One Martini backbone bead per residue (centre of mass of N, CA, C, O) as a GRO file, in nm:
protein
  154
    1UNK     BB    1  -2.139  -1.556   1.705
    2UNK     BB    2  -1.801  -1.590   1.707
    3UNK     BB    3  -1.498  -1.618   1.820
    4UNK     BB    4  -1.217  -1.438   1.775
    5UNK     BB    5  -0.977  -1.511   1.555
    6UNK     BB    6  -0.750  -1.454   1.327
    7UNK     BB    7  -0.879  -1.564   1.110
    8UNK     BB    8  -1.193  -1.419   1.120
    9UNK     BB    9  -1.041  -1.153   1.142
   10UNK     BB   10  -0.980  -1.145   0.821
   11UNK     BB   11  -1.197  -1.209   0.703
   12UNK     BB   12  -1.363  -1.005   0.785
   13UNK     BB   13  -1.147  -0.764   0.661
   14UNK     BB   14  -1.184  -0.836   0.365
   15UNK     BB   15  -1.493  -0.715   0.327
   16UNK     BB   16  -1.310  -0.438   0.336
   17UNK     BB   17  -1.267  -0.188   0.141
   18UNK     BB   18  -0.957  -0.081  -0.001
   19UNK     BB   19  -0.707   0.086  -0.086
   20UNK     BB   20  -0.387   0.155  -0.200
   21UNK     BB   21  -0.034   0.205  -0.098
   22UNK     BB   22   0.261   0.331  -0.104
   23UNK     BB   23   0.550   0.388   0.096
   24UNK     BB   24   0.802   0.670   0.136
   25UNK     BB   25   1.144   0.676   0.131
   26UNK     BB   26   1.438   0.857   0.266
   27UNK     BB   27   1.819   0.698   0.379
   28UNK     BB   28   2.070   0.842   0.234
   29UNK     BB   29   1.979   0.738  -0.085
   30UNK     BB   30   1.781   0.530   0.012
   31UNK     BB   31   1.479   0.352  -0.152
   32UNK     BB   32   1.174   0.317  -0.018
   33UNK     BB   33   0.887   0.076  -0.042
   34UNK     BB   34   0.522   0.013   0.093
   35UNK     BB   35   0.247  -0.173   0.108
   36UNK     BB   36  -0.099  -0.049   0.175
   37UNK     BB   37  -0.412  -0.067   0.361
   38UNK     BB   38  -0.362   0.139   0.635
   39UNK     BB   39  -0.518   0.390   0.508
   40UNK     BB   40  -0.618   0.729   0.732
   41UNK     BB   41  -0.834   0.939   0.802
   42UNK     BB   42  -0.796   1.183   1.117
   43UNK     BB   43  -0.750   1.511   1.045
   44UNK     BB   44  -0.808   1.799   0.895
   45UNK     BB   45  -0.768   1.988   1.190
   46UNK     BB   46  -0.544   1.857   1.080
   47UNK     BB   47  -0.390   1.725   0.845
   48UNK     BB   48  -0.441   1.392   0.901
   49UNK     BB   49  -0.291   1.063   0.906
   50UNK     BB   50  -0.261   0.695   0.876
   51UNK     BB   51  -0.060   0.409   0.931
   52UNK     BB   52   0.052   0.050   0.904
   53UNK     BB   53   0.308  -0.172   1.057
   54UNK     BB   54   0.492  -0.427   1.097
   55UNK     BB   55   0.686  -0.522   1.318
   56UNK     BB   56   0.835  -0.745   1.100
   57UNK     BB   57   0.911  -0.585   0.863
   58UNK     BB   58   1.078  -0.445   0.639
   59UNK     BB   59   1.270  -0.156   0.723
   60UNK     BB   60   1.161  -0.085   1.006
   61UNK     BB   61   1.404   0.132   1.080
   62UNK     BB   62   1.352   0.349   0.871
   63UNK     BB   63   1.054   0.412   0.909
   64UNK     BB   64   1.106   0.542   1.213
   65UNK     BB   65   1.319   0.733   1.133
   66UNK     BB   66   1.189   0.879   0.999
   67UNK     BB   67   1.022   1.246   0.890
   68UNK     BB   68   0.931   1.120   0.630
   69UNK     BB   69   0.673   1.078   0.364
   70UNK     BB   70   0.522   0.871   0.123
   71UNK     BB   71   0.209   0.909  -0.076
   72UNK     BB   72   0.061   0.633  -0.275
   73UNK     BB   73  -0.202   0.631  -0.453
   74UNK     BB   74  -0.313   0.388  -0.671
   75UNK     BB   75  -0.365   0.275  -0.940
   76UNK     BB   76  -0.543   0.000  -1.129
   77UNK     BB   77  -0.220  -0.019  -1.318
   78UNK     BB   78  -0.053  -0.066  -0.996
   79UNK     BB   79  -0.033  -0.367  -0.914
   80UNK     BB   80   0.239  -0.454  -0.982
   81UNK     BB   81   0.351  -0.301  -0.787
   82UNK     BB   82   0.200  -0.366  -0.534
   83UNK     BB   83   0.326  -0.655  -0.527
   84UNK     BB   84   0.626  -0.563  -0.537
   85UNK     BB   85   0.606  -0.388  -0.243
   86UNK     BB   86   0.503  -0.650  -0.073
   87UNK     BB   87   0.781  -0.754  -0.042
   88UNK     BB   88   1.028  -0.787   0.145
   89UNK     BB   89   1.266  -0.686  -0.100
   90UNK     BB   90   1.200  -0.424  -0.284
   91UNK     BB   91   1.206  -0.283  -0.593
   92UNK     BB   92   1.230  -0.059  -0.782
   93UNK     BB   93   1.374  -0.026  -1.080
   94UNK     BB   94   1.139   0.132  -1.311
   95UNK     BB   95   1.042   0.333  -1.113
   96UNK     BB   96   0.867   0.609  -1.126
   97UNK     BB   97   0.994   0.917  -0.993
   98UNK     BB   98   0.994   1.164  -0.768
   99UNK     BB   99   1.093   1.445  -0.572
  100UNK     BB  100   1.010   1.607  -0.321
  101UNK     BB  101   1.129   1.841  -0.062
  102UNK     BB  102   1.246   1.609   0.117
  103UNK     BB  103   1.336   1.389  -0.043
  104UNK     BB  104   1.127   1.164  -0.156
  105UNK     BB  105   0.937   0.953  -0.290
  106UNK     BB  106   0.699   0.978  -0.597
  107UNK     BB  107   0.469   0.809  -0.758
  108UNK     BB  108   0.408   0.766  -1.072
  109UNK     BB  109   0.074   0.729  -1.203
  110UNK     BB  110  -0.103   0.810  -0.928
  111UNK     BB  111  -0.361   0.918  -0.819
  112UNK     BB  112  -0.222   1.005  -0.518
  113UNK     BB  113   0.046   1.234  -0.379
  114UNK     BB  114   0.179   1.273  -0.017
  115UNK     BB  115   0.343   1.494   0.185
  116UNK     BB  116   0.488   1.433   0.498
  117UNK     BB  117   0.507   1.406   0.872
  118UNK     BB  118   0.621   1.301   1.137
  119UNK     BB  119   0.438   1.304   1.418
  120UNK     BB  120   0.341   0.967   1.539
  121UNK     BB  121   0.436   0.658   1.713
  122UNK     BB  122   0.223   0.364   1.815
  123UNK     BB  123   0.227   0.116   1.955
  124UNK     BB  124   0.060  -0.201   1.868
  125UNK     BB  125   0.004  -0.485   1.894
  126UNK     BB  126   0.187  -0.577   1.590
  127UNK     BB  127   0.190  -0.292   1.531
  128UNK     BB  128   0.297   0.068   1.369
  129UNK     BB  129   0.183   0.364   1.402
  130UNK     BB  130   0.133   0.648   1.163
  131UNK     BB  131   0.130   0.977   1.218
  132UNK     BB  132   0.070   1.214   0.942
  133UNK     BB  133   0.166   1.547   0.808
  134UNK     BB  134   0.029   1.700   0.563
  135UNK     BB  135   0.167   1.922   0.352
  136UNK     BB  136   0.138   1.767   0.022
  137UNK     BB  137  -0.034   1.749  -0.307
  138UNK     BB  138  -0.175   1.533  -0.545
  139UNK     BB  139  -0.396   1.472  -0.841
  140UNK     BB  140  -0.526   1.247  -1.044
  141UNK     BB  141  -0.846   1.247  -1.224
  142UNK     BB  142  -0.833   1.044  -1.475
  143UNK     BB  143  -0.808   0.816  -1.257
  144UNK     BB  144  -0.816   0.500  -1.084
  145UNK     BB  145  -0.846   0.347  -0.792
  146UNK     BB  146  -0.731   0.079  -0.638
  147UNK     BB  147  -0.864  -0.223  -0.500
  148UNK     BB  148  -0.926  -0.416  -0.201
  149UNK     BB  149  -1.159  -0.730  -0.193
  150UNK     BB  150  -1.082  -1.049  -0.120
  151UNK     BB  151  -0.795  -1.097  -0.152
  152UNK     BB  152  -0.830  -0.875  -0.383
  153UNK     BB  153  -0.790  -0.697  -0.718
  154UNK     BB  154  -1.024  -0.428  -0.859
   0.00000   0.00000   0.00000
């Protein structure tokens, strides 16, 4: 075992493999989204899931301000939405989207799609975690989920 440093902390983490995920929000009709792999389940009862952002996002003040959240765990066909998602500041561009009830953006053609709530909000190290309780779903079976592992899309 060797002491722990950034760089190998990254590298053992890359061998992790994740799901991929756009986080999204409505801000005034001003329509954010963020790519993440830092999507997990909580707890059941509450269905309650985490994500988290660094301290230094772009737009990171206005999903602290956020009430609602849209997870959208992408499909396999969606890497590059997920590479545009994850620039300092992404464009939605031709990005086909419906509005939840809380009018969050839903990205079409996700693996699935949750409609939460902030629940609660955490600084830790450089990061935000979001811990949020999921309102409503959807899956769509016919897809398979986009996966990130050794800093590359399978």
């Amino acid at each position: 075992m060797k002491k722990i440093n950034s760089s190998l902390f990254k590298s053992v983490m890359s061998k992790f493999p994740t799901g991929v995920a756009i986080i999204t929000i409505n801000n005034n009709n001003n329509y954010f989204g963020k790519t993440v792999n830092s999507l997990a389940s909580v707890s059941l009862n509450p269905p309650l899931v985490l994500f988290s952002l660094k301290k230094k996002s772009s737009f990171l003040k206005d999903y602290k301000k956020s009430s609602f959240f849209g997870i959208n765990i992408l499909a396999r066909k969606q890497k590059k939405l997920s590479i545009s998602f994850s620039k300092l500041k992404p464009k939605w561009g031709d990005t086909k989207f419906s509005l939840s009830k809380n009018n969050i953006p839903l990205i079409e053609g996700s693996v699935a799609n949750l409609n939460c709530k902030n629940n609660k909000t955490i600084i830790q190290g450089d990061h935000i975690i979001f811990i949020c309780k999921i309102l409503e779903g959807q899956i769509n079976t016919k897809l398979r989920p986009l996966v990130y592992l050794n800093s590359n899309y399978l």
